[in-house]
């Protein structure tokens, strides 16, 4: 079985955060990006799940049945 996940992505965009905080310059982009990623990781760990869209590639041997149970939902 080969499982490939998309790298973690933030739960909110930098542009959204800057708009909500009324920030119009780029001087704090690096710091804000780090804080967004840290907060997103914390939320996912606390909730015990991923919220961002993920892509999986799984291979299964056929069993000639009508249903197929997937490992990821």
C-alpha positions as a printed Julia matrix, in Angstrom:
73×3 Matrix{Float64}:
   0.0    0.0    0.0
   1.36   3.39  -1.0
  -0.03   6.39   0.87
   0.85   9.92  -0.2
  -0.42  12.91   1.74
  -0.4   16.53   0.68
   1.86  18.65   2.94
   0.02  20.39   5.8
  -1.65  23.61   4.82
  -2.77  26.51   7.01
  -6.39  26.74   8.11
  -6.5   30.45   7.24
  -4.66  32.48   4.63
  -2.08  35.16   5.38
  -4.21  37.64   3.45
  -7.26  36.91   5.63
  -5.3   37.38   8.85
  -3.78  40.64   7.63
  -7.21  41.89   6.56
  -8.78  41.0    9.92
  -5.93  42.67  11.82
  -5.85  45.71   9.54
  -2.23  45.11   8.53
  -1.3   46.65   5.19
   2.49  46.14   5.1
   4.58  43.05   4.41
   6.99  43.57   7.31
   5.34  40.94   9.55
   4.52  38.34   6.86
   7.17  35.85   7.98
   6.12  36.07  11.63
   2.4   35.89  10.81
   2.94  32.91   8.5
   4.78  31.08  11.29
   2.0   31.89  13.79
  -0.69  30.74  11.34
   1.1   27.43  10.75
   1.68  26.89  14.47
  -1.95  27.63  15.3
  -3.18  25.37  12.48
  -0.98  22.52  13.72
  -2.18  23.07  17.29
  -5.84  22.98  16.28
  -5.36  19.77  14.29
  -3.47  18.1   17.15
  -6.09  19.16  19.7
  -8.93  17.87  17.53
  -7.04  14.74  16.52
  -7.73  15.17  12.81
  -6.71  17.01   9.66
  -8.97  19.75   8.34
  -7.1   20.54   5.15
  -7.84  18.61   2.01
  -5.6   15.58   1.51
  -4.97  13.31  -1.41
  -4.27   9.6   -0.96
  -3.18   6.98  -3.42
  -3.87   3.44  -2.25
  -3.51   0.14  -4.07
  -5.64  -2.89  -3.22
  -5.78  -6.43  -4.48
  -9.24  -7.1   -5.89
 -11.52  -9.53  -4.06
 -14.4   -9.48  -6.56
 -16.76  -7.98  -3.95
 -19.09  -5.01  -4.56
 -17.77  -2.92  -1.67
 -14.31  -1.56  -0.96
 -13.31  -0.32   2.51
 -10.9    2.6    2.31
  -8.35   3.39   5.02
  -8.76   7.19   4.84
 -12.0    9.14   4.84
